Amino acid sequence: MNTTITRSDALSLLTRYNKEPFHLLHAFTVEGVMKWFAQEMGYGDETDYWSLAGLLHDVDFECFPEEHCKKAPELLSEINAGENLTHSICSHGYGICCDVAPAHIMEKVLFATDELTGLIGAAVRMRPSKSVMDLEVSSLKKKFKDKKFAAGCSRDIIRQGADMLGWELDELFAKTIEAMKSCEESVQKEMKEYEA
């Protein structure tokens, strides 16, 4: 799963169609999370690919919310994204807004963590520290069970993602928290350019 696309190609495409800091924060977070999982799960040689899929997974969402994952192939063609990367990006919308099923382990990780990073991000914003560094699985589980908290984050999708990977929810929670810890500082630095 190699790609000839550089991060700067991907970033210029992302920022062409995404201006909202909230969407950029999510893109950078999922990019960092995917990078951590690639290295943690023994796919270090595919780190760039996993990261690019994370960075670009919502490329069409801000401008074309009604066509999410359907408009993406057209936008991705602007940077000559290959068929594999396009499939990987679209597969995170499986059963939600498209019928492209996650096949590769990377696609399953993207599907499972996309929604969960949103829930974790919402939990972090409620914490005095405003940081994921002191977030524990037990605290996240309480937020997960509270259906009123971050109601837009689908618990069913998060469960479905864990099932796809053959993991218990606790394992998915623990790993995704660690992944977000690994990139929190770099994401915050990058966001300073877009929040000014």
N, CA and C of each residue as an Amber inpcrd file, in Angstrom:
protein
   588
   0.8390000  -1.1940000   0.0000000   0.0000000   0.0000000   0.0000000
   0.8770000   1.2470000   0.0000000   1.5320000   1.4630000  -1.0910000
   2.3810000   2.6440000  -1.2030000   1.6290000   3.7340000  -1.9530000
   2.0930000   4.9420000  -1.7830000   1.4900000   6.0570000  -2.5090000
   2.5730000   7.0430000  -2.8860000   2.4000000   7.6750000  -4.0120000
   3.3820000   8.6720000  -4.4490000   2.9720000  10.0710000  -4.0070000
   1.8320000  10.1660000  -3.3720000   1.3400000  11.4780000  -2.9330000
   2.1330000  11.9370000  -1.7100000   2.5450000  13.1820000  -1.7210000
   3.2530000  13.7300000  -0.5630000   2.2430000  14.3210000   0.4190000
   2.7070000  14.5450000   1.6370000   1.8150000  15.1590000   2.6230000
   1.4460000  16.5770000   2.1950000   2.3890000  17.2830000   1.5610000
   2.0500000  18.6530000   1.1540000   0.9860000  18.6580000   0.0560000
   1.0000000  17.6600000  -0.8420000  -0.0890000  17.5190000  -1.8280000
  -1.4230000  17.3370000  -1.1020000  -1.4010000  16.4200000  -0.1390000
  -2.6250000  16.0880000   0.6020000  -3.1200000  17.2940000   1.3920000
  -2.1990000  18.0010000   2.0340000  -2.5700000  19.1570000   2.8550000
  -3.1490000  20.2750000   1.9990000  -2.5810000  20.4930000   0.8210000
  -3.1230000  21.5590000  -0.0310000  -4.5260000  21.2030000  -0.5110000
  -4.7740000  19.9090000  -0.7850000  -6.1200000  19.4830000  -1.1750000
  -7.0840000  19.6430000   0.0020000  -6.6630000  19.2040000   1.1650000
  -7.5110000  19.2910000   2.3600000  -7.9190000  20.7390000   2.6340000
  -6.9400000  21.6420000   2.5990000  -7.2280000  23.0320000   2.9670000
  -7.9270000  23.7980000   1.8400000  -7.9180000  23.2570000   0.6340000
  -8.6930000  23.8550000  -0.4600000 -10.1840000  23.6900000  -0.1940000
 -10.5600000  22.5510000   0.3890000 -11.9760000  22.2440000   0.5910000
 -12.4180000  22.2980000   2.0530000 -11.4870000  22.5630000   2.9480000
 -11.8170000  22.6240000   4.3770000 -11.1780000  23.8620000   5.0010000
 -12.0300000  24.7350000   5.5240000 -11.5530000  25.9830000   6.1380000
 -11.8550000  26.0430000   7.6350000 -12.8440000  25.2640000   8.0650000
 -13.2630000  25.3140000   9.4790000 -12.1830000  24.6890000  10.3700000
 -11.7090000  25.4190000  11.3860000 -10.6990000  24.8400000  12.2830000
 -11.1220000  23.4950000  12.8850000 -12.4160000  23.3540000  13.1870000
 -12.9040000  22.0960000  13.7800000 -12.6260000  20.9120000  12.8390000
 -12.8690000  21.1000000  11.5520000 -12.6520000  20.0120000  10.5900000
 -11.1660000  19.7390000  10.3880000 -10.3660000  20.7980000  10.3940000
  -8.9160000  20.6110000  10.2450000  -8.3410000  19.9070000  11.4750000
  -8.8120000  20.2970000  12.6510000  -8.3640000  19.6380000  13.8890000
  -8.6660000  18.1390000  13.8210000  -9.8590000  17.8030000  13.3590000
 -10.2360000  16.3860000  13.2550000  -9.3350000  15.6630000  12.2470000
  -9.0620000  16.2980000  11.1190000  -8.2050000  15.6790000  10.0970000
  -6.8000000  15.4200000  10.6400000  -6.2200000  16.4160000  11.3160000
  -4.8570000  16.2520000  11.8530000  -4.8230000  15.2060000  12.9630000
  -5.8910000  15.1660000  13.7530000  -5.9600000  14.1760000  14.8330000
  -6.0360000  12.7590000  14.2670000  -6.9160000  12.5480000  13.3050000
  -7.0570000  11.2030000  12.7390000  -5.7800000  10.8160000  11.9890000
  -5.1290000  11.7750000  11.3600000  -3.8310000  11.5020000  10.7240000
  -2.8360000  10.9720000  11.7530000  -2.7170000  11.6700000  12.8850000
  -1.7760000  11.2580000  13.9340000  -2.1350000   9.9180000  14.5440000
  -3.4260000   9.6860000  14.7240000  -3.9180000   8.4120000  15.2800000
  -3.5750000   7.2630000  14.3330000  -3.7920000   7.4670000  13.0470000
  -3.4940000   6.4160000  12.0620000  -1.9930000   6.1350000  11.9980000
  -1.1990000   7.1670000  12.1350000   0.2660000   6.9840000  12.1510000
   0.6690000   6.0950000  13.3290000   0.1030000   6.3730000  14.5050000
   0.4200000   5.5910000  15.7080000   0.0170000   4.1340000  15.5100000
  -1.1850000   3.9100000  14.9880000  -1.6610000   2.5350000  14.7940000
  -0.8070000   1.7840000  13.7760000  -0.3890000   2.4450000  12.7160000
   0.4620000   1.7910000  11.7060000   1.7290000   1.2700000  12.3660000
   2.3370000   2.1040000  13.1900000   3.6050000   1.7210000  13.8300000
   3.3720000   0.6860000  14.9300000   2.2930000   0.8330000  15.6520000
   1.9880000  -0.0630000  16.7730000   1.5970000  -1.4580000  16.2990000
   0.9580000  -1.5380000  15.1370000   0.4160000  -2.8110000  14.6570000
   1.3200000  -3.5120000  13.6540000   2.5470000  -3.0050000  13.5050000
   3.5110000  -3.6960000  12.6490000   3.4320000  -3.3320000  11.1790000
   2.8480000  -2.1760000  10.8830000   2.7610000  -1.7140000   9.4890000
   3.5910000  -0.4410000   9.3010000   4.7260000  -0.3960000   9.9800000
   5.5750000   0.8030000   9.9460000   5.9560000   1.2450000   8.5480000
   6.1480000   0.2710000   7.6370000   6.5370000   0.6390000   6.2730000
   5.3730000   1.2540000   5.4950000   4.1650000   1.1800000   6.0600000
   2.9900000   1.7800000   5.4100000   2.5020000   3.0330000   6.1580000
   3.3440000   3.5340000   7.0510000   2.9290000   4.6660000   7.8960000
   2.4190000   5.8430000   7.0780000   3.1270000   6.1980000   6.0110000
   2.7110000   7.3570000   5.2080000   1.3160000   7.1410000   4.6210000
   1.0690000   5.9250000   4.1700000  -0.2310000   5.6070000   3.5670000
  -1.3490000   5.7130000   4.6040000  -1.1400000   5.0960000   5.7600000
  -2.1320000   5.1490000   6.8310000  -2.3970000   6.6100000   7.2330000
  -1.3170000   7.3940000   7.3490000  -1.4400000   8.7960000   7.7650000
  -2.2170000   9.6150000   6.7400000  -1.9080000   9.4080000   5.4600000
  -2.6130000  10.1550000   4.4040000  -4.0970000   9.8270000   4.3890000
  -4.4150000   8.5680000   4.5830000  -5.8330000   8.1780000   4.6370000
  -6.5330000   8.8920000   5.7930000  -5.8530000   8.9860000   6.9300000
  -6.4160000   9.7070000   8.0740000  -6.5790000  11.1870000   7.7900000
  -5.5570000  11.7930000   7.1910000  -5.5920000  13.2320000   6.9110000
  -6.7150000  13.5960000   5.9450000  -6.9290000  12.7470000   4.9420000
  -7.8650000  13.0800000   3.8630000  -9.2420000  12.4190000   3.9860000
  -9.4810000  11.6970000   5.0750000 -10.7050000  10.8740000   5.1070000
 -11.9880000  11.6990000   4.9850000 -11.9690000  12.9440000   5.4690000
 -13.1730000  13.7880000   5.3830000 -13.0130000  14.9270000   4.3790000
 -12.1650000  14.7370000   3.3780000 -11.8340000  15.8300000   2.4560000
 -13.0740000  16.4940000   1.8550000 -14.1300000  15.7130000   1.6180000
 -15.3290000  16.2540000   0.9600000 -16.4250000  16.6880000   1.9370000
 -16.2000000  16.4910000   3.2300000 -17.3020000  16.6470000   4.1850000
 -17.7620000  18.0980000   4.3770000 -16.8120000  19.0200000   4.4570000
 -17.2110000  20.4080000   4.7480000 -17.9910000  21.0300000   3.5900000
 -17.5100000  20.8470000   2.3730000 -18.1600000  21.4730000   1.2100000
 -19.3310000  20.6640000   0.6540000 -19.2720000  19.3460000   0.8380000
 -20.2960000  18.4760000   0.2380000 -20.8410000  17.4750000   1.2570000
 -21.4060000  17.9680000   2.3660000 -21.8450000  17.0410000   3.4240000
 -22.8750000  16.0160000   2.9650000 -23.7210000  16.4190000   2.0250000
 -24.7560000  15.4870000   1.5340000 -24.1750000  14.4190000   0.6160000
 -22.9550000  14.6530000   0.1290000 -22.3250000  13.6960000  -0.7870000
 -21.0580000  13.1040000  -0.1840000 -21.0020000  13.0790000   1.1550000
 -19.7970000  12.5990000   1.8390000 -19.4450000  11.1790000   1.3930000
 -18.1900000  10.9860000   1.0400000 -17.6250000   9.7220000   0.5360000
 -18.0560000   9.4150000  -0.9080000 -18.9660000  10.1980000  -1.4380000
 -19.3480000  10.0240000  -2.8470000 -18.6170000  11.0470000  -3.7180000
 -18.3940000  12.2290000  -3.1540000 -17.6700000  13.2930000  -3.8630000
 -16.1540000  13.1000000  -3.7290000 -15.7320000  12.3880000  -2.6850000
 -14.3000000  12.2390000  -2.3900000 -13.4650000  11.7580000  -3.5880000
 -13.8980000  10.7170000  -4.3380000 -13.0550000  10.2600000  -5.4560000
 -12.7360000  11.3750000  -6.4600000 -13.7160000  12.2300000  -6.7270000
 -13.5000000  13.3400000  -7.6710000 -12.4520000  14.3150000  -7.1230000
 -12.5540000  14.6470000  -5.8320000 -11.5940000  15.5750000  -5.2310000
 -10.2080000  14.9320000  -5.1560000 -10.1580000  13.6610000  -4.7890000
  -8.8810000  12.9670000  -4.6670000  -8.1740000  12.8280000  -6.0060000
  -8.9430000  12.8080000  -7.0840000  -8.3240000  12.7040000  -8.4170000
  -7.5060000  13.9530000  -8.7410000  -7.7840000  15.0640000  -8.0430000
  -7.0280000  16.2990000  -8.2650000  -5.5560000  16.1420000  -7.8880000
  -5.2610000  15.1960000  -6.9900000  -3.8570000  14.9370000  -6.6240000
  -3.4360000  13.5350000  -7.0780000  -4.1920000  12.9940000  -8.0250000
  -3.8890000  11.6650000  -8.5780000  -3.7860000  10.5780000  -7.5170000
  -4.7120000  10.6400000  -6.5590000  -4.7640000   9.5710000  -5.5420000
  -5.1220000   8.2680000  -6.2460000  -4.4290000   7.2190000  -5.9210000
  -4.6860000   5.9330000  -6.5650000  -5.9880000   5.3060000  -6.0900000
  -6.3320000   4.2220000  -6.7530000  -7.5680000   3.5040000  -6.4340000
  -7.5680000   2.9980000  -4.9960000  -6.4150000   2.4990000  -4.5310000
  -6.3330000   1.9580000  -3.1690000  -6.6260000   3.0270000  -2.1200000
  -5.9730000   4.1840000  -2.2540000  -6.1570000   5.2510000  -1.2730000
  -7.5980000   5.7640000  -1.3150000  -8.1460000   5.8930000  -2.5070000
  -9.5310000   6.3520000  -2.6440000 -10.4880000   5.3650000  -1.9730000
 -10.2600000   4.0690000  -2.1830000 -11.0860000   3.0350000  -1.5370000
 -10.9670000   3.1410000  -0.0160000  -9.7280000   3.2730000   0.4600000
  -9.4960000   3.3450000   1.9090000 -10.2350000   4.5200000   2.5300000
 -10.1740000   5.6680000   1.8680000 -10.8200000   6.8710000   2.3930000
 -12.3420000   6.7090000   2.3800000 -12.8760000   6.2190000   1.2860000
 -14.3390000   6.0880000   1.1850000 -14.8890000   5.0240000   2.1320000
 -14.0770000   4.0090000   2.4480000 -14.5780000   2.8920000   3.2580000
 -14.9380000   3.2890000   4.6850000 -14.4440000   4.4490000   5.1570000
 -14.8010000   4.8310000   6.5320000 -16.2670000   5.2540000   6.6180000
 -16.9160000   5.4380000   5.4620000 -18.3420000   5.7870000   5.4600000
 -19.2470000   4.5900000   5.2270000 -18.6800000   3.3870000   5.3370000
 -19.4360000   2.1670000   5.0440000 -20.6910000   2.0330000   5.9060000
 -21.8170000   1.8510000   5.2250000 -23.0760000   1.6600000   5.9450000
 -23.6600000   2.9470000   6.5060000 -22.9360000   4.0510000   6.3300000
 -23.3910000   5.3420000   6.8480000 -23.7860000   6.2260000   5.6590000
 -22.8410000   6.3460000   4.7260000 -23.1000000   7.2010000   3.5590000
 -22.5790000   6.5990000   2.2610000 -22.0320000   5.3880000   2.3310000
 -21.5860000   4.7100000   1.1040000 -21.5340000   3.2000000   1.3420000
 -21.3330000   2.4480000   0.2550000 -21.3270000   0.9860000   0.3880000
 -19.9490000   0.3870000   0.1220000 -18.8910000   1.1970000   0.2930000
 -17.5140000   0.7190000   0.1400000 -17.0870000   0.1070000   1.4720000
 -16.9310000  -1.2080000   1.4930000 -16.6490000  -1.8940000   2.7650000
 -15.1610000  -1.8710000   3.1120000 -14.8350000  -1.6410000   4.3880000
 -13.4370000  -1.7330000   4.8120000 -12.9290000  -3.1680000   4.6430000
 -11.7920000  -3.3190000   3.9670000 -11.2360000  -4.6540000   3.7310000
  -9.9020000  -4.8150000   4.4570000  -8.9650000  -3.9320000   4.1800000
  -7.6300000  -3.9750000   4.8000000  -7.7510000  -3.5880000   6.2760000
  -6.8210000  -4.0970000   7.0870000  -6.8130000  -3.7670000   8.5150000
  -6.7760000  -2.2630000   8.7380000  -6.0470000  -1.5480000   7.8800000
  -5.9730000  -0.0910000   8.0070000  -7.3440000   0.5450000   7.8690000
  -8.1340000   0.0550000   6.9340000  -9.4690000   0.6160000   6.7070000
 -10.3840000   0.3580000   7.9070000 -10.2040000  -0.7870000   8.5290000
 -10.9950000  -1.1080000   9.7250000 -10.6030000  -0.2080000  10.8980000
  -9.3010000   0.0680000  11.0090000  -8.8300000   0.9780000  12.0700000
  -9.3950000   2.3810000  11.8340000  -9.3670000   2.8420000  10.5910000
  -9.9070000   4.1660000  10.2700000 -11.3950000   4.2370000  10.5970000
 -12.1280000   3.2090000  10.2170000 -13.5680000   3.1600000  10.5000000
 -13.8080000   3.2210000  12.0170000 -13.0370000   2.4390000  12.7600000
 -13.2440000   2.3150000  14.2150000 -12.8470000   3.5770000  14.9720000
 -11.7930000   4.2420000  14.5220000 -11.2640000   5.3640000  15.3160000
 -11.8180000   6.7240000  14.9050000 -12.3380000   6.8450000  13.7060000
 -12.8360000   8.1430000  13.2210000 -13.8640000   8.7320000  14.1850000
 -14.9030000   7.9870000  14.4480000 -15.9790000   8.4550000  15.3340000
 -15.4820000   8.5810000  16.7740000 -14.6380000   7.6410000  17.1670000
 -14.1550000   7.6140000  18.5530000 -13.2700000   8.8170000  18.8670000
 -12.4600000   9.2700000  17.9010000 -11.6260000  10.4480000  18.1760000
 -12.5060000  11.6710000  18.4560000 -13.6820000  11.7150000  17.8160000
 -14.6140000  12.8090000  18.0820000 -15.1380000  12.7660000  19.5080000
 -15.4770000  11.5640000  19.9630000 -15.9680000  11.3960000  21.3320000
 -14.8740000  11.7430000  22.3470000 -13.6670000  11.2650000  22.0800000
 -12.5460000  11.5530000  22.9870000 -12.2610000  13.0510000  22.9950000
 -12.2910000  13.6670000  21.8130000 -12.0590000  15.1160000  21.7310000
 -13.0740000  15.8930000  22.5460000 -14.3350000  15.4830000  22.4850000
 -15.3850000  16.1450000  23.2610000 -15.1510000  15.9540000  24.7540000
 -14.7350000  14.7480000  25.1390000 -14.4480000  14.4720000  26.5560000
 -13.2860000  15.3290000  27.0490000 -12.2690000  15.4660000  26.2100000
 -11.0840000  16.2510000  26.5750000 -11.4420000  17.7200000  26.7920000
 -12.3300000  18.2470000  25.9440000 -12.7140000  19.6630000  26.0800000
 -13.4180000  19.9470000  27.4040000 -13.9970000  18.9100000  28.0270000
 -14.6920000  19.0680000  29.3120000 -13.7330000  18.9710000  30.5000000
 -12.5210000  18.5240000  30.2490000 -11.5750000  18.2970000  31.3460000
 -10.8660000  19.5880000  31.7330000 -10.5310000  19.7610000  33.0160000
  -9.7980000  20.9710000  33.4300000  -8.4890000  21.1370000  32.6480000
  -7.8170000  20.0320000  32.3690000  -6.5200000  20.0860000  31.6870000
  -6.6560000  20.3920000  30.1970000  -7.8530000  20.1520000  29.6360000
  -8.0850000  20.2730000  28.1860000  -7.0920000  19.4050000  27.3890000
  -6.6620000  18.3210000  28.0290000  -5.6550000  17.4590000  27.4220000
  -6.0820000  15.9960000  27.5160000  -5.6570000  15.2140000  26.5200000
  -5.9280000  13.7750000  26.5430000  -4.9370000  13.0500000  27.4540000
  -3.8770000  13.7430000  27.8560000  -2.7870000  13.0980000  28.6030000
  -3.2440000  12.4880000  29.9270000  -4.2860000  13.0610000  30.5470000
  -4.7490000  12.5160000  31.8280000  -6.1240000  11.8380000  31.7120000
  -6.5260000  11.5280000  30.4750000  -7.8150000  10.8440000  30.2720000
  -7.6390000   9.3440000  30.4740000  -8.5160000   8.7580000  31.2720000
  -8.4500000   7.3160000  31.5130000  -9.6360000   6.6220000  30.8510000
  -9.4470000   5.3350000  30.5680000 -10.4930000   4.5470000  29.9060000
 -11.7870000   4.5910000  30.7130000 -11.6950000   4.5020000  32.0340000
 -12.9020000   4.4810000  32.8740000 -13.7280000   5.7530000  32.6880000
 -13.0440000   6.8960000  32.5630000 -13.7210000   8.1740000  32.3580000
 -14.3820000   8.2030000  30.9770000 -13.6750000   7.6960000  29.9730000
 -14.2310000   7.6620000  28.6200000 -15.4480000   6.7430000  28.5630000
 -15.4020000   5.6320000  29.2850000 -16.5400000   4.6920000  29.2890000
 -17.8010000   5.3530000  29.8360000 -17.6320000   6.1980000  30.8490000
 -18.7940000   6.9080000  31.4050000 -19.3980000   7.8340000  30.3500000
 -18.5370000   8.5440000  29.6230000 -19.0160000   9.4490000  28.5680000
 -19.6920000   8.6540000  27.4480000 -19.1360000   7.5000000  27.1400000
 -19.6820000   6.6440000  26.0820000 -21.0950000   6.1850000  26.4550000
 -21.2900000   5.8610000  27.7330000 -22.6060000   5.3630000  28.1870000
 -23.6440000   6.4750000  28.3000000 -23.1750000   7.7070000  28.4550000
 -24.0880000   8.8500000  28.5630000 -24.4940000   9.2880000  27.1510000
 -25.6720000   8.8470000  26.7400000 -26.1000000   9.0900000  25.3470000
 -26.2990000  10.5700000  25.0200000 -26.4820000  11.3900000  26.0580000
 -26.6660000  12.8320000  25.8190000 -25.3340000  13.5260000  25.5530000
 -24.2390000  12.9120000  26.0240000 -22.9260000  13.5230000  25.8450000
 -22.4450000  13.2880000  24.4170000 -22.0420000  14.3620000  23.7250000
 -21.5640000  14.2630000  22.3330000 -22.4980000  13.3440000  21.5470000
 -23.7690000  13.7030000  21.5640000 -24.8030000  12.8520000  20.9600000
 -24.5770000  12.5970000  19.4810000 -23.8250000  13.4800000  18.8240000
 -23.5530000  13.2930000  17.3960000 -22.5570000  12.1850000  17.0970000
 -21.8440000  11.7160000  18.1220000 -20.8730000  10.6200000  17.9330000
 -21.6050000   9.2950000  18.0990000 -21.7310000   8.5530000  17.0270000
 -22.5140000   7.3150000  17.0480000 -21.8130000   6.1940000  17.8180000
 -22.4510000   5.7810000  18.8930000 -21.9190000   4.6570000  19.6740000
 -21.9920000   3.3610000  18.8620000 -23.0220000   3.2340000  18.0310000
 -23.1630000   2.0180000  17.2180000 -22.0020000   1.8610000  16.2530000
 -21.5760000   2.9660000  15.6350000 -20.4440000   2.9000000  14.6990000
 -19.1680000   2.5210000  15.4430000 -18.9790000   3.0860000  16.6200000
 -17.7810000   2.7570000  17.4150000 -17.7950000   1.2680000  17.7800000
 -18.9550000   0.7570000  18.1930000 -19.0710000  -0.6800000  18.5120000
 -18.7970000  -1.5360000  17.2770000 -19.3820000  -1.1190000  16.1520000
 -19.2070000  -1.8540000  14.9000000 -17.7230000  -1.9010000  14.5110000
 -17.0260000  -0.7730000  14.7110000 -15.5940000  -0.7130000  14.4090000
 -14.7930000  -1.6650000  15.2810000 -15.1100000  -1.6980000  16.5680000
 -14.4160000  -2.6240000  17.4780000 -14.6600000  -4.0660000  17.0400000
 -15.9070000  -4.3760000  16.6690000 -16.2500000  -5.7260000  16.1990000
 -15.4680000  -6.0990000  14.9430000 -15.3570000  -5.1480000  14.0060000
 -14.6020000  -5.3850000  12.7690000 -13.1750000  -5.8110000  13.0680000
 -12.6040000  -5.1810000  14.0970000 -11.2070000  -5.4490000  14.4590000
 -11.0750000  -6.6510000  15.3900000 -12.2170000  -7.1460000  15.8870000
 -12.1770000  -8.2520000  16.8380000 -11.6720000  -7.8280000  18.2010000
 -11.8890000  -6.5570000  18.5600000 -11.4270000  -6.0210000  19.8310000
 -12.6150000  -5.7350000  20.7410000 -12.3640000  -5.8260000  22.0550000
 -13.3240000  -5.3310000  23.0360000 -13.2970000  -3.8000000  22.9880000
 -14.3920000  -3.1770000  23.3920000 -14.4340000  -1.7120000  23.4170000
 -13.3000000  -1.1250000  24.2560000 -13.0190000  -1.7490000  25.3980000
 -11.9560000  -1.2330000  26.2750000 -10.6180000  -1.1720000  25.5500000
 -10.3430000  -2.1750000  24.7320000  -9.0750000  -2.2060000  23.9960000
  -9.0290000  -1.0770000  22.9670000 -10.1380000  -0.8970000  22.2460000
 -10.2080000   0.1840000  21.2610000 -10.0620000   1.5400000  21.9580000
 -10.7370000   1.7030000  23.0960000 -10.6480000   2.9570000  23.8460000
  -9.2040000   3.2250000  24.2840000  -8.5860000   2.2250000  24.8950000
  -7.2310000   2.3960000  25.4350000  -6.2320000   2.7330000  24.3290000
  -6.3300000   2.0160000  23.2260000  -5.3700000   2.2500000  22.1290000
  -5.5890000   3.6150000  21.4830000  -6.8430000   3.9980000  21.3120000
  -7.1120000   5.2830000  20.6490000  -6.7050000   6.4480000  21.5490000
  -6.8840000   6.3000000  22.8500000  -6.3920000   7.3340000  23.7860000
  -4.8800000   7.4610000  23.6600000  -4.1770000   6.3240000  23.6440000
  -2.7130000   6.3570000  23.5050000  -2.3090000   7.0010000  22.1850000
  -3.0340000   6.6630000  21.1290000  -2.7370000   7.2330000  19.8110000
  -2.9120000   8.7490000  19.8260000  -3.9630000   9.2140000  20.4940000
  -4.2050000  10.6650000  20.5650000  -3.1730000  11.3570000  21.4480000
  -2.6980000  10.6690000  22.4770000  -1.6180000  11.2310000  23.3030000
  -0.3650000  11.4480000  22.4610000  -0.1150000  10.4920000  21.5600000
   1.1230000  10.5360000  20.7640000   1.1880000  11.7390000  19.8330000
   0.0280000  12.2830000  19.4680000   0.0280000  13.3680000  18.4720000
  -0.5590000  14.6720000  18.9920000  -0.9660000  14.7100000  20.2590000
  -1.6400000  15.9210000  20.7680000  -0.7960000  17.1740000  20.5660000
   0.4780000  17.1020000  20.9140000   1.3410000  18.2890000  20.8340000
   1.5380000  18.7290000  19.3830000   1.8060000  17.7780000  18.4890000
   2.0410000  18.1490000  17.0860000   0.7710000  18.6950000  16.4340000
  -0.3750000  18.1440000  16.8050000  -1.6500000  18.6390000  16.2650000
  -1.8870000  20.0800000  16.7330000  -1.6320000  20.3340000  18.0130000
  -1.8300000  21.6910000  18.5460000  -0.9220000  22.6980000  17.8470000
   0.3240000  22.2810000  17.5930000   1.2660000  23.1800000  16.8930000
   0.7530000  23.4810000  15.4970000   0.3150000  22.4480000  14.7950000
  -0.1410000  22.6340000  13.4250000  -1.3940000  23.5190000  13.3780000
  -2.2640000  23.3730000  14.3520000  -3.5160000  24.1440000  14.3620000
  -3.2810000  25.6440000  14.5620000  -2.1340000  26.0210000  15.1560000
  -1.8710000  27.4470000  15.3830000  -1.8820000  28.2260000  14.0710000
  -1.4810000  27.5790000  12.9890000  -1.4880000  28.2440000  11.6780000
  -2.9000000  28.5400000  11.1770000  -3.8460000  27.7250000  11.6020000
  -5.2020000  27.8240000  11.0550000  -6.1840000  28.5220000  11.9840000
  -5.7640000  28.7790000  13.1990000  -6.6590000  29.4100000  14.1670000
  -6.4200000  30.9050000  14.2790000  -5.3550000  31.3740000  13.6490000
  -4.9900000  32.8020000  13.7640000  -6.0400000  33.6850000  13.0920000
